[in-house]
Every structure is written in structure tokens, then in C-alpha cells.
Short mmCIF file of C-alpha atoms in Angstrom, two decimals:
data_model
loop_
_atom_site.label_atom_id
_atom_site.label_comp_id
_atom_site.label_asym_id
_atom_site.label_seq_id
_atom_site.Cartn_x
_atom_site.Cartn_y
_atom_site.Cartn_z
CA MET L 1 -6.80 -33.71 23.19
CA ARG L 2 -10.42 -34.26 22.17
CA GLN L 3 -9.92 -38.03 22.24
CA LEU L 4 -8.37 -37.79 25.72
CA ARG L 5 -11.33 -35.71 26.89
CA ARG L 6 -13.75 -38.37 25.65
CA VAL L 7 -11.73 -41.15 27.33
CA LEU L 8 -11.84 -39.28 30.64
CA VAL L 9 -15.59 -38.73 30.33
CA THR L 10 -16.13 -42.44 29.56
CA ALA L 11 -13.87 -43.49 32.45
CA GLY L 12 -15.71 -41.18 34.83
CA LEU L 13 -19.06 -42.59 33.77
CA ALA L 14 -17.83 -46.17 34.24
CA LEU L 15 -16.53 -45.31 37.71
CA ALA L 16 -19.89 -43.77 38.65
CA LEU L 17 -21.75 -46.87 37.45
CA THR L 18 -19.43 -49.18 39.40
CA SER L 19 -19.79 -47.14 42.57
CA THR L 20 -23.55 -47.17 42.28
CA ALA L 21 -23.62 -50.92 41.72
CA LEU L 22 -21.44 -51.54 44.76
CA ALA L 23 -23.79 -49.46 46.86
CA GLY L 24 -26.74 -51.43 45.62
CA GLY L 25 -28.18 -48.41 43.79
CA ALA L 26 -29.44 -48.02 40.19
CA THR L 27 -27.01 -48.58 37.35
CA THR L 28 -28.52 -46.03 34.90
CA ALA L 29 -26.89 -42.71 33.85
CA ALA L 30 -27.62 -39.96 31.32
CA ALA L 31 -25.83 -40.54 28.01
CA VAL L 32 -23.27 -37.90 26.98
CA PRO L 33 -24.05 -36.94 23.36
CA GLU L 34 -21.30 -36.91 20.81
CA PRO L 35 -20.51 -33.37 19.57
CA GLY L 36 -21.66 -32.49 16.09
CA THR L 37 -19.50 -31.20 13.26
CA LEU L 38 -18.49 -27.68 12.31
CA VAL L 39 -17.72 -27.33 8.59
CA GLN L 40 -16.30 -24.31 6.73
CA GLU L 41 -17.88 -24.26 3.28
CA GLY L 42 -15.20 -24.31 0.58
CA GLY L 43 -12.39 -24.73 3.08
CA ALA L 44 -9.99 -21.94 4.01
CA LEU L 45 -11.20 -18.50 2.95
CA GLY L 46 -8.83 -16.67 0.59
CA VAL L 47 -8.54 -13.07 1.84
CA PRO L 48 -7.01 -10.59 -0.66
CA ALA L 49 -5.07 -8.15 1.50
CA GLY L 50 -5.68 -4.82 -0.20
CA GLU L 51 -8.44 -2.64 -1.58
CA GLU L 52 -10.62 -5.45 -2.97
CA GLY L 53 -12.97 -5.26 0.01
CA PRO L 54 -14.46 -7.93 2.29
CA VAL L 55 -14.90 -11.58 1.38
CA THR L 56 -17.27 -14.00 3.10
CA THR L 57 -17.10 -17.52 4.46
CA ARG L 58 -19.76 -19.69 6.12
CA LEU L 59 -19.49 -22.07 9.06
CA THR L 60 -22.26 -24.64 9.46
CA ALA L 61 -22.53 -26.44 12.80
CA THR L 62 -24.55 -29.66 12.93
CA LEU L 63 -25.78 -30.02 16.53
CA PRO L 64 -26.51 -33.12 18.66
CA PRO L 65 -30.12 -34.36 18.44
CA GLY L 66 -32.48 -32.47 20.71
CA PHE L 67 -30.11 -29.61 21.48
CA SER L 68 -31.58 -26.15 22.06
CA GLY L 69 -30.46 -23.12 23.98
CA THR L 70 -27.58 -20.67 23.78
CA ILE L 71 -24.10 -21.19 22.39
CA PRO L 72 -22.12 -18.35 23.99
CA GLY L 73 -19.65 -16.29 22.01
CA GLN L 74 -16.31 -17.98 21.45
CA ARG L 75 -12.87 -16.35 21.47
CA LEU L 76 -10.70 -18.15 18.90
CA ALA L 77 -6.89 -17.93 18.82
CA PHE L 78 -4.73 -18.07 15.69
CA GLN L 79 -0.94 -18.11 15.66
CA ALA L 80 0.59 -16.18 12.76
CA LEU L 81 4.02 -16.45 11.21
CA SER L 82 6.77 -14.22 12.56
CA GLY L 83 7.80 -11.02 10.84
CA ILE L 84 4.31 -9.50 10.54
CA PRO L 85 4.45 -5.71 10.07
CA GLY L 86 3.54 -4.03 13.35
CA ASP L 87 3.29 -5.56 16.78
CA ARG L 88 -0.49 -6.01 16.90
CA PRO L 89 -2.02 -6.87 13.51
CA GLY L 90 -5.40 -7.95 14.91
CA PRO L 91 -7.09 -4.52 15.11
CA ARG L 92 -6.12 -3.90 11.46
CA ILE L 93 -8.45 -6.70 10.31
CA THR L 94 -12.16 -5.86 9.96
CA SER L 95 -14.90 -8.47 10.19
CA THR L 96 -18.65 -8.69 10.51
CA CYS L 97 -20.66 -11.76 11.48
CA ALA L 98 -24.25 -12.92 10.99
CA VAL L 99 -25.87 -15.89 12.73
CA ASP L 100 -28.52 -17.99 10.97
CA GLY L 101 -29.05 -15.41 8.25
CA GLY L 102 -29.56 -12.48 10.61
CA ALA L 103 -28.12 -9.00 10.34
CA PHE L 104 -24.37 -8.57 10.15
CA ALA L 105 -22.68 -6.92 13.11
CA PRO L 106 -19.01 -6.19 13.87
CA CYS L 107 -17.00 -9.05 15.34
CA ALA L 108 -13.62 -8.07 16.65
CA TRP L 109 -10.07 -9.15 15.99
CA ASP L 110 -7.38 -8.41 18.54
CA SER L 111 -3.77 -9.20 19.37
CA PRO L 112 -2.31 -9.64 22.85
CA ASP L 113 0.50 -7.43 24.06
CA PRO L 114 3.61 -8.80 22.25
CA GLU L 115 5.61 -8.43 25.47
CA THR L 116 3.39 -10.98 27.22
CA VAL L 117 2.93 -13.52 24.41
CA ASP L 118 5.54 -15.68 22.70
CA GLY L 119 4.87 -15.30 18.98
CA VAL L 120 2.30 -13.29 17.03
CA TRP L 121 -1.23 -14.22 18.05
CA LEU L 122 -4.57 -13.18 16.62
CA LEU L 123 -7.80 -13.40 18.58
CA PHE L 124 -11.20 -13.51 16.88
CA ASP L 125 -14.59 -13.22 18.59
CA LEU L 126 -17.24 -15.52 17.15
CA PRO L 127 -20.68 -14.26 18.26
CA ALA L 128 -23.25 -16.06 20.39
CA ALA L 129 -25.99 -18.14 18.78
CA HIS L 130 -29.49 -18.85 20.14
CA VAL L 131 -30.78 -22.21 18.93
CA PRO L 132 -34.54 -22.80 19.08
CA ALA L 133 -36.03 -26.20 19.83
CA GLY L 134 -36.14 -28.42 16.78
CA ALA L 135 -33.23 -26.79 15.02
CA SER L 136 -30.47 -29.14 13.91
CA THR L 137 -27.91 -26.62 12.63
CA VAL L 138 -26.60 -23.12 13.21
CA THR L 139 -24.72 -21.05 10.61
CA TYR L 140 -22.16 -18.28 10.99
CA ASP L 141 -21.44 -15.98 8.02
CA ILE L 142 -18.15 -14.11 8.48
CA THR L 143 -16.77 -11.27 6.35
CA VAL L 144 -13.05 -10.42 6.44
CA ASP L 145 -11.28 -7.34 5.12
CA ALA L 146 -7.54 -6.67 5.54
CA GLY L 147 -5.06 -4.01 4.48
CA SER L 148 -2.29 -4.78 2.02
CA ASP L 149 0.37 -4.82 4.75
CA LEU L 150 -1.22 -7.97 6.19
CA ALA L 151 -0.60 -10.26 3.22
CA GLN L 152 2.30 -11.75 5.17
CA LEU L 153 -0.13 -13.30 7.65
CA GLY L 154 -0.40 -16.18 5.19
CA HIS L 155 -2.42 -19.24 6.19
CA LEU L 156 -4.11 -19.18 9.60
CA SER L 157 -6.18 -21.97 11.08
CA THR L 158 -7.54 -22.92 14.48
CA ALA L 159 -9.62 -25.71 16.03
CA VAL L 160 -13.10 -24.56 17.05
CA ASP L 161 -15.08 -26.14 19.90
CA LEU L 162 -18.58 -24.70 20.17
CA ARG L 163 -19.78 -25.07 23.76
CA ASP L 164 -23.11 -24.63 25.45
CA THR L 165 -23.63 -22.63 28.64
CA ALA L 166 -22.52 -25.62 30.74
CA GLY L 167 -19.23 -25.88 28.85
CA THR L 168 -20.14 -29.05 26.94
CA VAL L 169 -18.84 -29.23 23.37
CA VAL L 170 -21.78 -29.35 20.97
CA ALA L 171 -19.87 -29.06 17.67
CA GLU L 172 -16.24 -29.12 16.63
CA GLY L 173 -14.26 -28.37 13.51
CA GLU L 174 -11.76 -25.90 12.04
CA LEU L 175 -11.78 -22.28 10.83
CA ALA L 176 -9.07 -21.18 8.38
CA PHE L 177 -8.07 -18.08 6.42
CA SER L 178 -5.41 -17.63 3.74
CA PHE L 179 -4.26 -14.00 3.51
CA GLU L 180 -2.92 -13.27 0.02
CA GLN L 181 -1.46 -10.20 -1.68
CA GLY L 182 -4.24 -8.09 -3.14
CA THR L 183 -4.21 -4.68 -4.78
CA PRO L 184 -2.56 -2.09 -2.52
CA GLU L 185 -4.89 0.70 -1.43
CA ALA L 186 -5.11 3.74 -3.69
CA TRP L 187 -3.19 5.92 -1.23
CA LEU L 188 -0.25 3.51 -1.47
CA ARG L 189 -0.12 3.31 -5.27
CA GLY L 190 1.78 5.97 -7.16
CA SER L 191 0.63 7.65 -10.36
CA LEU L 192 2.34 8.86 -13.51
CA HIS L 193 1.08 11.83 -15.54
CA ALA L 194 1.57 12.42 -19.26
CA ARG L 195 0.64 15.41 -21.44
CA ASP L 196 -0.31 14.81 -25.06
CA ARG L 197 0.35 17.22 -27.93
CA ASP L 198 -3.19 18.60 -27.71
CA GLY L 199 -2.50 19.74 -24.15
CA VAL L 200 -4.57 17.06 -22.40
CA LEU L 201 -3.11 15.71 -19.16
CA TRP L 202 -3.62 11.99 -18.49
CA GLN L 203 -3.11 9.99 -15.31
CA TYR L 204 -1.82 6.41 -15.15
CA ASP L 205 -2.32 4.79 -11.76
CA ALA L 206 -0.11 1.97 -10.57
CA THR L 207 -1.78 -1.43 -10.39
CA GLY L 208 0.31 -2.68 -7.50
CA TYR L 209 1.53 -5.58 -9.65
CA ARG L 210 5.03 -5.79 -11.09
CA ASP L 211 4.19 -7.55 -14.37
CA THR L 212 1.56 -4.98 -15.44
CA PRO L 213 2.62 -1.86 -13.54
CA LEU L 214 0.08 0.69 -14.85
CA LYS L 215 -3.69 0.82 -15.23
CA PRO L 216 -5.36 2.33 -18.32
CA ARG L 217 -5.11 6.10 -18.43
CA LYS L 218 -7.68 8.53 -17.02
CA ARG L 219 -8.24 12.05 -18.36
CA VAL L 220 -7.33 14.84 -15.93
CA GLY L 221 -8.18 17.77 -18.19
CA GLY L 222 -7.19 19.98 -21.11
CA GLY L 223 -5.27 23.23 -21.46
CA TRP L 224 -2.00 21.95 -20.02
CA ASN L 225 -0.06 22.98 -23.15
CA ALA L 226 -0.10 26.49 -21.66
CA TYR L 227 2.84 25.32 -19.53
CA THR L 228 6.51 24.97 -20.43
CA ALA L 229 7.40 22.95 -17.31
CA LEU L 230 5.58 20.70 -14.84
CA THR L 231 6.95 19.04 -11.73
CA LYS L 232 5.49 17.32 -8.69
CA LEU L 233 6.23 18.45 -5.16
CA ASP L 234 5.40 15.05 -3.73
CA ARG L 235 4.59 11.58 -4.94
CA THR L 236 1.14 11.69 -6.50
CA THR L 237 -1.08 8.70 -5.76
CA ALA L 238 -4.10 6.96 -7.21
CA ALA L 239 -6.09 8.46 -4.32
CA GLY L 240 -5.47 12.01 -5.54
CA ALA L 241 -2.72 12.99 -3.11
CA GLY L 242 0.36 14.92 -4.14
CA ASP L 243 0.93 18.52 -5.27
CA LEU L 244 2.23 19.89 -8.56
CA VAL L 245 3.58 23.19 -9.92
CA ALA L 246 3.45 24.41 -13.50
CA ARG L 247 5.25 27.29 -15.26
CA ASP L 248 3.46 29.10 -18.06
CA ARG L 249 5.00 30.74 -21.13
CA ASP L 250 5.15 34.13 -19.39
CA GLY L 251 7.28 32.67 -16.59
CA VAL L 252 4.48 32.60 -14.00
CA LEU L 253 4.52 29.63 -11.63
CA TRP L 254 1.19 28.07 -10.63
CA TYR L 255 0.53 25.73 -7.72
CA TYR L 256 -1.91 22.78 -7.95
CA ARG L 257 -2.68 21.25 -4.59
CA GLY L 258 -3.65 17.57 -4.46
CA SER L 259 -7.41 17.21 -3.96
CA ARG L 260 -7.38 13.69 -2.48
CA ARG L 261 -10.18 12.83 -4.90
CA GLU L 262 -9.54 10.00 -7.31
CA GLY L 263 -11.56 11.43 -10.19
CA ALA L 264 -10.19 14.99 -9.97
CA PRO L 265 -6.67 14.85 -8.49
CA PHE L 266 -5.91 18.59 -8.31
CA GLU L 267 -7.60 21.61 -6.80
CA PRO L 268 -7.91 24.85 -8.84
CA ARG L 269 -4.54 26.44 -9.42
CA ARG L 270 -3.04 29.27 -7.31
CA ARG L 271 -0.57 31.84 -8.60
CA VAL L 272 2.88 31.61 -6.96
CA GLY L 273 4.65 34.42 -8.81
CA GLY L 274 6.52 35.50 -11.92
CA GLY L 275 10.12 35.40 -13.09
CA TRP L 276 10.44 31.62 -13.28
CA ASN L 277 11.61 31.74 -16.90
CA ALA L 278 15.07 32.33 -15.43
CA TYR L 279 15.26 28.58 -14.78
CA THR L 280 16.00 25.79 -17.26
CA SER L 281 14.90 22.96 -14.99
CA LEU L 282 12.40 22.59 -12.13
CA VAL L 283 12.35 19.51 -9.88
CA GLY L 284 10.16 18.94 -6.83
CA LEU L 285 10.92 16.53 -3.99
CA PRO L 286 8.77 14.89 -1.29
CA GLY L 287 8.10 17.34 1.48
CA GLY L 288 7.34 20.19 -0.88
CA ASP L 289 10.82 21.48 -1.70
CA LEU L 290 11.40 22.80 -5.21
CA PHE L 291 14.83 22.82 -6.88
CA ALA L 292 15.48 25.15 -9.80
CA ARG L 293 18.52 25.34 -12.12
CA ASP L 294 19.27 28.73 -13.65
CA ARG L 295 20.90 29.43 -17.02
CA ASP L 296 24.35 29.65 -15.40
CA GLY L 297 24.01 26.11 -14.04
CA VAL L 298 23.41 27.14 -10.43
CA LEU L 299 20.93 24.99 -8.50
CA TRP L 300 18.63 26.75 -6.04
CA ARG L 301 16.42 25.28 -3.34
CA TYR L 302 13.01 26.74 -2.53
CA PRO L 303 11.97 25.19 0.81
CA GLY L 304 8.37 24.06 0.99
CA THR L 305 6.14 25.74 3.57
CA GLY L 306 3.09 23.49 3.35
CA LEU L 307 0.93 26.60 2.80
CA ALA L 308 -1.17 26.74 -0.37
CA ALA L 309 -1.18 30.55 -0.36
CA GLN L 310 2.63 30.74 -0.15
CA PRO L 311 4.09 27.30 -0.89
CA PHE L 312 7.81 28.26 -0.87
CA GLY L 313 10.20 30.13 1.33
CA ARG L 314 13.17 32.25 0.27
CA ARG L 315 15.52 30.44 -2.10
CA VAL L 316 18.89 29.03 -0.95
CA ARG L 317 21.89 28.47 -3.24
CA VAL L 318 22.91 24.80 -3.49
CA GLY L 319 25.83 25.03 -5.92
CA GLY L 320 27.03 25.45 -9.50
CA GLY L 321 27.89 23.11 -12.35
CA TRP L 322 24.42 21.64 -12.80
CA ASN L 323 24.25 22.63 -16.48
CA ALA L 324 26.42 19.54 -17.09
CA TYR L 325 23.19 17.54 -16.99
CA ARG L 326 20.74 17.00 -19.81
CA SER L 327 17.97 16.05 -17.38
CA ILE L 328 17.35 16.13 -13.63
CA VAL L 329 14.44 14.18 -12.11
CA ALA L 330 13.28 13.21 -8.65
CA PHE L 331 13.89 9.69 -7.39
CA GLY L 332 12.81 8.89 -3.86
CA ASP L 333 13.83 11.77 -1.61
CA GLY L 334 16.82 12.69 -3.83
CA LEU L 335 17.70 13.24 -7.47
CA ILE L 336 18.82 11.35 -10.55
CA ALA L 337 20.81 13.40 -13.10
CA HIS L 338 21.90 12.41 -16.61
CA THR L 339 24.71 13.78 -18.74
CA PRO L 340 24.38 14.05 -22.56
CA ASP L 341 26.58 10.98 -23.03
CA GLY L 342 24.04 8.86 -21.08
CA ARG L 343 25.77 8.56 -17.71
CA GLN L 344 23.54 8.59 -14.65
CA TRP L 345 24.41 10.16 -11.29
CA ARG L 346 22.59 9.65 -8.00
CA TYR L 347 22.21 12.42 -5.42
CA GLU L 348 21.02 10.94 -2.13
CA LYS L 349 19.41 13.14 0.50
CA ALA L 350 21.98 14.19 3.10
CA ASP L 351 21.73 12.58 6.54
CA ASP L 352 22.07 15.92 8.31
CA TRP L 353 19.74 18.28 6.54
CA ASP L 354 21.40 21.58 5.66
CA PRO L 355 19.42 23.97 3.43
CA ALA L 356 22.56 24.74 1.44
CA VAL L 357 23.87 21.13 1.36
CA PRO L 358 20.78 19.00 0.81
CA PHE L 359 22.51 16.06 -0.91
CA LYS L 360 25.38 13.69 -0.35
CA PRO L 361 28.21 13.78 -2.92
CA ARG L 362 27.06 12.43 -6.24
CA ARG L 363 27.55 8.76 -7.09
CA ALA L 364 27.82 7.20 -10.56
CA VAL L 365 25.20 4.51 -11.10
CA GLY L 366 25.52 3.49 -14.74
CA GLY L 367 25.49 4.46 -18.40
CA GLY L 368 23.31 4.06 -21.47
CA TRP L 369 20.56 6.39 -20.34
CA ASN L 370 20.66 8.45 -23.54
CA VAL L 371 18.40 5.84 -25.16
CA TYR L 372 15.54 7.53 -23.30
CA THR L 373 13.76 10.65 -24.54
CA ALA L 374 11.79 11.36 -21.37
CA LEU L 375 12.14 10.47 -17.67
CA ALA L 376 9.85 10.92 -14.66
CA GLY L 377 10.15 9.90 -11.05
CA THR L 378 7.05 8.22 -9.63
CA GLY L 379 5.83 6.93 -6.33
CA ARG L 380 5.47 3.30 -5.37
CA ILE L 381 4.51 1.06 -8.30
CA GLY L 382 5.06 -2.47 -6.93
CA PRO L 383 2.88 -4.32 -4.39
CA SER L 384 5.23 -4.07 -1.42
CA ALA L 385 6.34 -1.10 0.64
CA SER L 386 9.88 -2.33 0.10
CA ASP L 387 9.46 -1.60 -3.63
CA GLY L 388 10.03 2.05 -2.83
CA PRO L 389 10.01 4.72 -5.55
CA SER L 390 10.03 4.09 -9.29
CA LEU L 391 11.42 5.78 -12.38
CA ALA L 392 9.51 5.87 -15.68
CA ALA L 393 11.62 6.11 -18.86
CA ARG L 394 10.47 6.38 -22.49
CA THR L 395 12.54 5.12 -25.40
CA GLY L 396 12.76 6.81 -28.79
CA ASP L 397 10.30 4.36 -30.34
CA GLY L 398 7.66 5.03 -27.67
CA ARG L 399 8.18 2.13 -25.30
CA LEU L 400 7.78 2.85 -21.57
CA VAL L 401 10.09 1.18 -19.08
CA VAL L 402 9.42 1.31 -15.34
CA TYR L 403 12.38 0.92 -13.00
CA GLY L 404 12.05 -0.23 -9.42
CA VAL L 405 14.61 0.45 -6.72
CA VAL L 406 17.48 -1.57 -5.29
CA TRP L 407 18.95 -0.83 -1.85
CA PHE L 408 22.46 -1.60 -0.62
CA ASP L 409 24.40 -0.14 2.32
CA GLY L 410 21.70 2.48 2.80
CA LYS L 411 21.96 3.60 -0.83
CA SER L 412 19.37 3.31 -3.57
CA GLU L 413 19.24 3.48 -7.34
CA PRO L 414 16.93 2.49 -10.23
CA TYR L 415 16.95 -1.24 -10.88
CA HIS L 416 15.14 -4.06 -12.72
CA PRO L 417 13.27 -2.35 -15.58
CA ARG L 418 9.82 -3.71 -16.42
CA PRO L 419 7.79 -3.00 -19.58
CA GLY L 420 5.07 -0.38 -19.15
CA GLY L 421 3.51 -0.43 -22.62
CA TRP L 422 3.83 1.02 -26.12
CA GLY L 423 2.68 4.21 -27.81
CA TRP L 424 4.07 6.67 -25.30
CA ASN L 425 5.57 8.91 -27.99
CA VAL L 426 2.14 10.55 -28.32
CA TYR L 427 3.15 12.50 -25.22
CA ASP L 428 5.49 15.48 -25.14
CA LEU L 429 5.96 15.44 -21.36
CA LEU L 430 6.02 12.89 -18.53
CA VAL L 431 5.79 13.93 -14.90
#
């Protein structure tokens, strides 16, 4: 297209010269300068989509000799691959731009209405540049920051024609970005908690990477050996979200609300009430519901209220026979239960929520689970939203195994265990 444009310009100039000669006029005309080059230093900018923060690239335009004046802002169009999460990914990218070493200022990304455009387009506004006399180049520094859901944008490139106020191209080249999977934001990454035998509670945040699923531990605090049971009421995250309840030796239940602070994940505890020693198992589920099994094997549901001062409503009987299970843990929005002989059963959340019938009929999902001495349901561990919940399991020799999730026909179960490290038998409780 650029070559065709130059041919047309040359042909037009020749025609003007011929016409002038035929009329007996002068045969001189102003020369049309060749556009300069626009070069992206280092080539396409790799953009980690995640919490890493902005990265920077530089465009250097070499201008035609003698050029000065204004290069107006340019709106550049990129076409992305199909299947990008959301209809308009542009506004979810953040950029700033600086011209010739000046101050950085926001430069916008946008996406057209998907109903009016065929394909997924991204529009980027390159700012205006004011070129003084004698300058031979102009530089654009561009920062780019993108959320982890935009890794699927992949490689984007577009031809850039910098034009002056008359519309003449003064420099041409290419701008390219390669969006790559980075570390998911802290609010997307789940966390696992472990209590050691001195009563110290530790937090392991997910890395967002499948091969090394957990970061080094962080100390939450001491004194947690005052409790005989701990369970989460929601998926805790590396950002400090997610609530927890703890039962002390006198049967009093305490509520710890998530603080949403990474360094101190829980607010000071609040007393819920006494009498909770009547239960042999406590399991919380996303949404704040708490399930409790009594000594007769009856499972009770305490509906979550969302109120810190009174987190649960009146209990509702779910059913009997739950003392057949050695352990009951949360997995996703349902339960995983294990019998003493190592069989695992999956209780999916019912489609039509009934306080007394919260789960679908149980489904057998495998054996051999008696090799584990502790189990804990966690939030998302892998880098993709499709990774879903995870299940942490500790073997008798202290190895940790982290299970992802597999989905089929609307059903889910733990799948594809990955090593999570050694030395976990220093803990007496995982949650």
C-alpha cells in the first residue's frame, strides 16, 4: 500500500510537469521527501499479563531532513486473536506515554463495540509530538500493564505511519506487543494455611504456576493451638480475603473476618457462641455457610449472613449417616468426603438451592485416599481461571500434593496431583 502511494505521488508529479511543459511554463516542482523510519528498540515488547506491573518500550522516529512542526496524535489499530475474555479488552490495558523524555501521561486503549466490528480490535492512542527546528528524531516511551486475563491476547502488531498536520507521512515502521502469562493478581491466587505444633499459623500463597504451586510461607501469628478446629468460610487469597472460624477447647466458636491486607490476613476475632463441642467436624463453604457434623452423624447447615456480629443464621438439618466419613473438606462450592478405607465421595452443590438439600446425591470419585494424613480445600492455585479450586493433601512422610480440578458434564473432582514440597509433617493442621 505504501509502495502504491509512492507510485501515485510520482505519477502525479510527472503529470504536473508534463502539463506545465505543454503550456510553456516552468518545469520545476517541490521534491516530496521520503518518510523516515520508526524503530521499536528491542522489537516486540513482552508484556507479562499479571501483577508484575508495567513494562516499557521505546519508539524512535528518524525524520526527513529539515522537518519541524507538530506530529498529531495517532490512533493505532491492532487485531487480536478470537476468544479473548470479555467483549472489550482495550479498557483493561493501562498505558502511559512520554515524548522526547518528557513527563509520562496516560494514553488510552479502547475497543470498538463488538456488534459493529468483525473480530476483536484494540485501539491505542499515540500522543502528539512537537518537533523543534533542527531536531532529527522524536522518541516515544510507552508503558504497558495488563491483567492476567489478557494473556490470551498473544502477539499484536500494527503498521505505524506518523503524519504531519498536512497528512504527509514523515516516518513509518511497526509497533508490536507480545502478551504473555504473568503472575495472577493476589486477589486471584488462593492461599493455604498450616498450624505448627507450637501453635503458630503460617500462610502459603499460590504462585500462579503449576510446577511450583506455593510460595515460601509467611507467619500469620501465634496462639492458634488454643483451637481444636479451624475452617474457612470462603476461599482465602494472597490478598487477604476470605473468612475463617475457630473453635476453642471450651467449645466457643470465634469468627475471623478477612482483612484484605496481605501482611495481616485476618481482623481481630469475634465471639460467635458456645456449645460447638457437640460437633466432630466443621466445614465452611464459599458464601459463608458452615456445615457441622454432630456425634450422631447428623450434618447441619448454618447459613451465612454476611454480618460479622452475627455470621450465621439458625441451623437446618441436612441429613444423617455422615459419621461414615473419616474426613470432610470443602472443594469448590461442594464437599469431598473420605471413608476410612480410602474411598472418596463428591458432593456437588445442588442446582436448585434448598437449605435442607444443599447437595446433589453423592458420587464416587476414586480410592486410595487413606495414604493422606491431612486434607484441605484451597482456592485457585494454577494460572488460569479454568484451573478452579484445588485440594492440598499431605502424605504420612510429610510430602504435600496439590490437586487441580477436572470438569466433565458439569461435574468436577480433584485431578492431576502436583508436588507441593516436603517437610509438611511439622504441622498438625492444614486449612
